[in-house]
Coordinates of N, CA and C in Angstrom, one line a residue:
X1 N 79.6 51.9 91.9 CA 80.3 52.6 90.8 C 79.7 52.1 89.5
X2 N 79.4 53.1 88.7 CA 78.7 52.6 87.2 C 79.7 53.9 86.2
X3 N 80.2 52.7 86.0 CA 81.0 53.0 84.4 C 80.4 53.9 83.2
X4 N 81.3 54.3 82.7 CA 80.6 55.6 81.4 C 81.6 55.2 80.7
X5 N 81.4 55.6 79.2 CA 81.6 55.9 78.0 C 82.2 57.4 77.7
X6 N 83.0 57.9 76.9 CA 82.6 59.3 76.1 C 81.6 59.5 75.1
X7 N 80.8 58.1 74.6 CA 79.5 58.4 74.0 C 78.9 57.8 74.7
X8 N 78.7 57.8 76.2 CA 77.7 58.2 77.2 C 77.9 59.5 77.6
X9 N 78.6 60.0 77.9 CA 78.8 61.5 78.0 C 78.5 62.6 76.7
X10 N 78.5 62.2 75.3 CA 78.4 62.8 74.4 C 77.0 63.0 74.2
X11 N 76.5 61.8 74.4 CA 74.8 61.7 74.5 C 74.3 62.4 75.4
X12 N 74.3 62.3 76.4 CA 73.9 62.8 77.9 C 74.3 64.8 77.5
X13 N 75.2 64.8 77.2 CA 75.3 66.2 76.5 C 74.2 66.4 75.3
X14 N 74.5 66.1 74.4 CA 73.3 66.4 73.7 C 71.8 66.4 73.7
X15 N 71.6 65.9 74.4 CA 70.3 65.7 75.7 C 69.6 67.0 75.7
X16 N 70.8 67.5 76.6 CA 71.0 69.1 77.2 C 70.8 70.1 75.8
X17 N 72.1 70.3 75.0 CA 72.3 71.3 74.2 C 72.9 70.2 73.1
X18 N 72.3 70.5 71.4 CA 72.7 69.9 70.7 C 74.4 70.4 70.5
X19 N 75.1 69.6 69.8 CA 76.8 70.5 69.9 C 77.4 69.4 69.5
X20 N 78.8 69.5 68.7 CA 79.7 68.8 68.7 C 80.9 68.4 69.9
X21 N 79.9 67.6 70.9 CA 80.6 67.4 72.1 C 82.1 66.3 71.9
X22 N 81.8 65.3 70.9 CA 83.7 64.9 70.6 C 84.5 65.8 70.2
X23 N 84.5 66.4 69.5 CA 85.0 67.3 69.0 C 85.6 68.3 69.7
X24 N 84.9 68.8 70.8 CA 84.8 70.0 71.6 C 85.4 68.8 72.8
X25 N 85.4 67.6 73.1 CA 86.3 67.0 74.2 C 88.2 66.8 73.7
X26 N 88.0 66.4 72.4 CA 89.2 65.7 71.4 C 89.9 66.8 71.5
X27 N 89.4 68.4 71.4 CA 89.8 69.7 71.1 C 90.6 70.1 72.3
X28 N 89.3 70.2 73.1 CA 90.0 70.8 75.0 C 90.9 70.0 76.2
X29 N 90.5 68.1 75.9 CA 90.8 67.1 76.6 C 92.0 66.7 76.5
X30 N 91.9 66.0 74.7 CA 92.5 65.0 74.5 C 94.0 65.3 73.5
X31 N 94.1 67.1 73.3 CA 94.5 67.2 72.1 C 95.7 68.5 73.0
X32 N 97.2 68.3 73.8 CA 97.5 68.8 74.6 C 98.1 70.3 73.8
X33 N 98.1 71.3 74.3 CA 98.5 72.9 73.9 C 99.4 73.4 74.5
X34 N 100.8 73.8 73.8 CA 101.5 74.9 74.7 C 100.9 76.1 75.1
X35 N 100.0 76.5 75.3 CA 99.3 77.8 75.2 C 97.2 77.7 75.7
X36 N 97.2 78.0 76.7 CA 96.0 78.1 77.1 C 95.3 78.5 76.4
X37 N 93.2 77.9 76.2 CA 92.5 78.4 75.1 C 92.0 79.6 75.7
X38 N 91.8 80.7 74.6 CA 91.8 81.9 74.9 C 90.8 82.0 73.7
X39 N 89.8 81.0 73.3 CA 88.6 81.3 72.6 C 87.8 82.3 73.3
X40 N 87.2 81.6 75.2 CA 86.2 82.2 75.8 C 86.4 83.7 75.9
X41 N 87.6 83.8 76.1 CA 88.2 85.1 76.5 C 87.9 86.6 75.3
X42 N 88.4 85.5 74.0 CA 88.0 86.5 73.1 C 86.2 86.6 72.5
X43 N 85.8 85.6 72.8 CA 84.6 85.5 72.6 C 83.7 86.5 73.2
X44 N 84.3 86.8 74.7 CA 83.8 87.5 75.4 C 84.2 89.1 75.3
X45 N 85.1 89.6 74.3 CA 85.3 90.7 73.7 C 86.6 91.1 74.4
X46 N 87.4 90.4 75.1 CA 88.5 90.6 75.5 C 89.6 90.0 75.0
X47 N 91.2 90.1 74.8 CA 92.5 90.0 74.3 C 93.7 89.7 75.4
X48 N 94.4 88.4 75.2 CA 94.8 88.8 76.3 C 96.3 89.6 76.0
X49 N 96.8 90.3 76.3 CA 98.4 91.2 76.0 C 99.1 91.5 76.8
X50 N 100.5 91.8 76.5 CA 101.2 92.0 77.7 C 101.9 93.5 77.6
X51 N 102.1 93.9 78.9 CA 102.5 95.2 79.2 C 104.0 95.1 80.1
X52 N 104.5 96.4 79.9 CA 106.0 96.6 80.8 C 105.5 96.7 82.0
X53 N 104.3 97.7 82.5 CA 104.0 98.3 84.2 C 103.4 97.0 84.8
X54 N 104.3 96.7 85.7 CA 103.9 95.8 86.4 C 102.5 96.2 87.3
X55 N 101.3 95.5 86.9 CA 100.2 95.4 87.4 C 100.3 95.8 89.1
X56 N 99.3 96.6 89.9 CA 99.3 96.8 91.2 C 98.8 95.8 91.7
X57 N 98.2 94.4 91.4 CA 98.1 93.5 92.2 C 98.9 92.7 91.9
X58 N 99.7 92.2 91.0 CA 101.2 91.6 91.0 C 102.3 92.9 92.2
X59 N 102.0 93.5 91.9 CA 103.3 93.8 93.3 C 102.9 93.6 94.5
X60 N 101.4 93.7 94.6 CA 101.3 93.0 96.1 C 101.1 92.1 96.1
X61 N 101.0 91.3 95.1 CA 101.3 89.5 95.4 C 102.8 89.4 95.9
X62 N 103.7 90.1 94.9 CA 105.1 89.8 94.9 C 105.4 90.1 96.6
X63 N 105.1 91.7 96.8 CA 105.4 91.9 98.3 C 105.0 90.7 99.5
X64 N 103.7 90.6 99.2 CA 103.2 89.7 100.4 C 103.7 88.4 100.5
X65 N 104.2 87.8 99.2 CA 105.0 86.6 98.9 C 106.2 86.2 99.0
X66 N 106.9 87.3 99.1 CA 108.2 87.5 99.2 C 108.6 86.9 98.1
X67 N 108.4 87.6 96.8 CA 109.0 86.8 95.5 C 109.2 87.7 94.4
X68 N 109.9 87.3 93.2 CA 109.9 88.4 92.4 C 109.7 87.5 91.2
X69 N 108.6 88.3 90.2 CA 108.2 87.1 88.9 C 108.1 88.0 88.2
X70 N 109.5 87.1 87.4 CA 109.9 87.3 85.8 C 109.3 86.1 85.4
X71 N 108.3 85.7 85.2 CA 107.8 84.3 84.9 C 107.5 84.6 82.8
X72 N 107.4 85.5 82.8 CA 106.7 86.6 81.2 C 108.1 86.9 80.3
X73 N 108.9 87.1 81.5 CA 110.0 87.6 80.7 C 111.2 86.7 80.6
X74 N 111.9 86.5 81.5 CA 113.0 85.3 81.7 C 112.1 83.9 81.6
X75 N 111.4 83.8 82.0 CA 110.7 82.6 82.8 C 111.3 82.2 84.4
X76 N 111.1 83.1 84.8 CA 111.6 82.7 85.8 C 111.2 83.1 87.0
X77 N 110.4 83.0 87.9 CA 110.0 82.8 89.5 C 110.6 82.8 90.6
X78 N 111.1 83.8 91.3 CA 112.8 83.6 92.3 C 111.7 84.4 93.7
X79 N 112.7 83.7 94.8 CA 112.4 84.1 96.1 C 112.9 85.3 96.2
X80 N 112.5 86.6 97.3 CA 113.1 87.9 96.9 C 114.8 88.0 97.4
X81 N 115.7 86.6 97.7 CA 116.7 86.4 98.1 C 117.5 85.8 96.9
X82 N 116.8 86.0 95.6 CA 117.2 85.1 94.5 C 116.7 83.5 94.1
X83 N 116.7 82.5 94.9 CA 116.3 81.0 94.9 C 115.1 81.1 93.7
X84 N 115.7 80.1 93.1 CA 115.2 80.1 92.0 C 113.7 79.0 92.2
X85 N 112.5 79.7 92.4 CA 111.3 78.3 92.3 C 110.8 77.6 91.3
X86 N 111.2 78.2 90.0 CA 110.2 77.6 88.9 C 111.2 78.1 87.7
X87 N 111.3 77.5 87.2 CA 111.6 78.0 85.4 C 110.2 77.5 84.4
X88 N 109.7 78.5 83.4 CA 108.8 77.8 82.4 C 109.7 77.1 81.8
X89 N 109.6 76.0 81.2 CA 109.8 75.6 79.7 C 109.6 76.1 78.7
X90 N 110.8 76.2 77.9 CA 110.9 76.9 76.4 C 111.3 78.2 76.7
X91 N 111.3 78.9 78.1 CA 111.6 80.4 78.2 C 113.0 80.7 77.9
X92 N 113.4 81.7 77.7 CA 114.8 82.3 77.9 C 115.5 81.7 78.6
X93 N 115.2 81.6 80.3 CA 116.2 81.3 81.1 C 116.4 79.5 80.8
X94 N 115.1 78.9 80.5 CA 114.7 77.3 80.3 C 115.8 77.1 78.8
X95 N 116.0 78.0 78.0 CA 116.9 77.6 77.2 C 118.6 78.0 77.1
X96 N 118.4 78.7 77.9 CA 119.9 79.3 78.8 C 120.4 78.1 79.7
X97 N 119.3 77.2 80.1 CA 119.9 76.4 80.9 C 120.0 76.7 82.5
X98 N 118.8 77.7 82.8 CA 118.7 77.6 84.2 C 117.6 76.9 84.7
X99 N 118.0 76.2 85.7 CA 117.1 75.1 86.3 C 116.7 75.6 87.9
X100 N 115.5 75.0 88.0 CA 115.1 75.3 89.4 C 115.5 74.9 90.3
X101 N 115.9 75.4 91.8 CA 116.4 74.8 93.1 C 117.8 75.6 93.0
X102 N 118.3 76.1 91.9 CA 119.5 77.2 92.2 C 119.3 78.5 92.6
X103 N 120.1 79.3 93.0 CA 120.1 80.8 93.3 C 120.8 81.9 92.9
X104 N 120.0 82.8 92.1 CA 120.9 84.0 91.4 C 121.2 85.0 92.6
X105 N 123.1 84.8 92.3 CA 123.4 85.5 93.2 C 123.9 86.8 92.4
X106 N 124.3 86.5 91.2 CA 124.3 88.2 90.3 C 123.5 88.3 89.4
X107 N 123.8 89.8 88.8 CA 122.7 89.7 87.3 C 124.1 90.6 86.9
X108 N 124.5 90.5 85.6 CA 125.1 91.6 84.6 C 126.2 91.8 85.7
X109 N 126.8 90.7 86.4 CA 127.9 91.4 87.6 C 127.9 91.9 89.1
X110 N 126.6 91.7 89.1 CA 126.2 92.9 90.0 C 125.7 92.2 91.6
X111 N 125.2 92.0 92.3 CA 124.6 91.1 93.4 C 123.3 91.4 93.1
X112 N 122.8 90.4 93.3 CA 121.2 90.1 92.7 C 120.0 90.9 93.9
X113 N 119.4 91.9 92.7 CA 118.4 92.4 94.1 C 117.2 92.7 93.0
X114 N 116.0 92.5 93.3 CA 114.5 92.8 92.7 C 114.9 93.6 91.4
X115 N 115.7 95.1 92.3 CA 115.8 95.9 91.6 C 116.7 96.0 90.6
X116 N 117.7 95.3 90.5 CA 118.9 95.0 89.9 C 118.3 94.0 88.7
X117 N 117.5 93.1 88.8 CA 116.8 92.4 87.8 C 115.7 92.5 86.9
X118 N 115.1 93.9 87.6 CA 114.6 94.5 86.9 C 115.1 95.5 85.9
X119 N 116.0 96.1 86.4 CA 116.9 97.5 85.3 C 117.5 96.3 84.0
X120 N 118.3 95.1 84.8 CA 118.7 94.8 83.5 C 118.0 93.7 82.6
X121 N 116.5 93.5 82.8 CA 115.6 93.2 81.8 C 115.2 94.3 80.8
X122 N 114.7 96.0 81.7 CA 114.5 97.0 80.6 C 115.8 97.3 80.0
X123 N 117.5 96.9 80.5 CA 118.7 97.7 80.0 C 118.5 96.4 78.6
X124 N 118.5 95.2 78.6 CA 118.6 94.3 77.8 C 117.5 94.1 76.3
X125 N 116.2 95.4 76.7 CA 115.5 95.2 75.3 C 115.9 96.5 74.5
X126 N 116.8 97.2 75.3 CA 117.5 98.4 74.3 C 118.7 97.8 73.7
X127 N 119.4 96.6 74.1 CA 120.8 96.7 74.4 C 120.8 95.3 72.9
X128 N 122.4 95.1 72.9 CA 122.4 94.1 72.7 C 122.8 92.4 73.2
X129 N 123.5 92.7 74.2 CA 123.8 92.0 75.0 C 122.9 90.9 75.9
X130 N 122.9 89.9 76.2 CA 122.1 88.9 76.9 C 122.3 89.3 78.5
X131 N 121.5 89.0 78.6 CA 121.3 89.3 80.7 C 122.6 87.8 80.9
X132 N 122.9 88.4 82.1 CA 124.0 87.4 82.8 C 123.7 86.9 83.7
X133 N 123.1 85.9 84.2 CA 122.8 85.5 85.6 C 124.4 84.6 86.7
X134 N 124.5 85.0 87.7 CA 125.5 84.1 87.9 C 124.9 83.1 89.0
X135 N 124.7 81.7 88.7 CA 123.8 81.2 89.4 C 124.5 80.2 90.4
X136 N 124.4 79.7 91.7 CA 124.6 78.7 92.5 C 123.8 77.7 92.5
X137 N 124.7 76.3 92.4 CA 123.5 75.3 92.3 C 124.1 74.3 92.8
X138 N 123.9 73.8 94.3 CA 124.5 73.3 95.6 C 125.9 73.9 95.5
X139 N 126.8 73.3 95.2 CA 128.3 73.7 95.5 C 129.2 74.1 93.9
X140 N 127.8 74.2 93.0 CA 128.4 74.6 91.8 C 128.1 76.3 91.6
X141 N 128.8 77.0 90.7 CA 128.2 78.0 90.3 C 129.0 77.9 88.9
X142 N 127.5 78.9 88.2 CA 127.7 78.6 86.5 C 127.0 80.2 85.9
X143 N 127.6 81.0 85.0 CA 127.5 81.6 84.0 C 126.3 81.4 83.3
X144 N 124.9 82.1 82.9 CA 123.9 81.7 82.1 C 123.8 83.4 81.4
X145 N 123.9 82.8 80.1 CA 123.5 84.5 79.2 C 122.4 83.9 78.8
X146 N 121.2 84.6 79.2 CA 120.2 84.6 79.0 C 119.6 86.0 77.4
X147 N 119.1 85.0 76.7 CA 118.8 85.8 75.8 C 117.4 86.5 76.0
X148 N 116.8 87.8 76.2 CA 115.8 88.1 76.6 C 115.6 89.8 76.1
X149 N 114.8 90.2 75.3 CA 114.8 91.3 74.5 C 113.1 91.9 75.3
X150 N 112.6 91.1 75.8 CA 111.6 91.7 76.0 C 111.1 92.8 76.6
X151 N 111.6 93.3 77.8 CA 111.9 94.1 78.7 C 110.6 93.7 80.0
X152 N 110.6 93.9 80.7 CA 109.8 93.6 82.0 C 108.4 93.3 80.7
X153 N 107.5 92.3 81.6 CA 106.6 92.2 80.9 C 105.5 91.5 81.5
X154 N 104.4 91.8 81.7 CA 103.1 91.2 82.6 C 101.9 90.9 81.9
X155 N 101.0 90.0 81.7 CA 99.9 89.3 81.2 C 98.9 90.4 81.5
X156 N 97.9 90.8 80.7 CA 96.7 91.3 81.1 C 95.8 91.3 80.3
X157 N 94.7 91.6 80.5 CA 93.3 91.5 79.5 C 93.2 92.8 78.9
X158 N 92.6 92.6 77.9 CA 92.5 94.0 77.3 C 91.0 94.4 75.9
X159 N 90.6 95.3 76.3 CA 89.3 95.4 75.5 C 89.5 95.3 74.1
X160 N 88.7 94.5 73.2 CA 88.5 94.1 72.1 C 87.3 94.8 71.6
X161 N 87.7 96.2 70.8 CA 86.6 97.4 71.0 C 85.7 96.5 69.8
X162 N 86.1 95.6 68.8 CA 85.5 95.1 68.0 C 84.9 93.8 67.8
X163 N 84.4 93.3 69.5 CA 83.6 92.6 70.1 C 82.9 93.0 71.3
X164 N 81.9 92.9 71.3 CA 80.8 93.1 72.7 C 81.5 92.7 73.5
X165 N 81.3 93.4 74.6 CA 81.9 93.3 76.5 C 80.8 92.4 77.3
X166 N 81.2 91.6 76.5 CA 79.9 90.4 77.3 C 80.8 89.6 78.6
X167 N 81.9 89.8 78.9 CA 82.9 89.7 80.5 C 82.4 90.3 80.9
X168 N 82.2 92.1 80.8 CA 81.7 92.6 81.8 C 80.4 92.1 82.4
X169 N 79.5 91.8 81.6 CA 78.3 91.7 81.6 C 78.2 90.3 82.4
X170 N 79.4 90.0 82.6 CA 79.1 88.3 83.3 C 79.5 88.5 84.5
X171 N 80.5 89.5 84.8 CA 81.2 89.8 86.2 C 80.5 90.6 87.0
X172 N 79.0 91.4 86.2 CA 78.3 92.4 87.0 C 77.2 91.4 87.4
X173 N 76.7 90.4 86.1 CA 75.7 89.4 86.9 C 76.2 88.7 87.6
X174 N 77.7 88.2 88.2 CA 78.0 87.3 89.4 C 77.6 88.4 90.4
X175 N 78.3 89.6 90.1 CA 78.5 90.3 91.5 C 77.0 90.6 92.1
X176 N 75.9 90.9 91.3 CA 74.6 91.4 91.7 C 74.2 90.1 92.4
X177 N 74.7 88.8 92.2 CA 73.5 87.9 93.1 C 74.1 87.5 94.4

């Protein structure tokens, strides 16, 4: 084993391509972000934005997975039976106070179904009222008004007409070799 530096690595980089390699480590490494860098992305003439239509390959992830992701909207990741897998942090439901390992057994009253949690994310960005979750969590069950205006909502890329399409041009030279 032989030990390194980050001005062994900064060197050994500049070697290569001259650059502000601390800076560019201090930035990406050492300097933590609520939010992914989305320099390359836009560099490369793309945006990233969010849409209501849930994308056709999120529904066949969701089908084949048996799951339903509000991860955009509530923050929330549920098995298609409710069980709750994941909450983001800082989301709606993360500051409502729903926590992972419980199970939405209603929404707005109702018995919890895909579909049922879908109507009342789009009924909730017309409305004013907070989504209701009624959640089980071992032998407790608890009340969460989830504040959520968003309406169904999914991550996607989107052309930046006022930067070159240099993604495309990178995804056509993977695919040709």
């Amino acid at each position: 084993v032989k030990p390194y530096t980050l001005d062994d690595v900064v060197a050994e980089l500049n070697e290569v391509q001259s650059y502000d390699w601390r800076g560019f480590f201090e930035e990406r490494v050492n300097r933590p972000s609520a939010r992914a860098p989305l320099g390359g992305i836009a560099g490369a003439g793309w945006r990233l934005a969010y849409r209501e239509e849930r994308p056709a390959f999120v529904k066949l992830l969701e089908e084949q997975g048996k799951y339903v992701d509000a991860r955009f909207s509530l923050g929330l990741l549920l098995s298609e039976d409710g069980a709750i897998t994941d909450v983001l942090g800082g989301s709606p439901a993360d500051r409502a106070g729903v926590a992972p390992a419980g199970k939405v057994l209603a929404v707005n009253g109702r018995q919890f179904t895909e579909k049922m949690l879908r109507a009342a994310l789009r009924e909730a960005k017309e409305g004013s009222e907070p989504i209701e979750l009624i959640v089980k969590d071992g032998e407790r069950y608890k009340t969460h008004r989830v504040e959520c205006r968003t309406g169904e909502r999914y991550p996607v890329l989107e052309r930046d007409e006022a930067q070159p399409d240099m993604l495309s041009d990178i995804i056509g030279n993977k695919a040709g070799r």
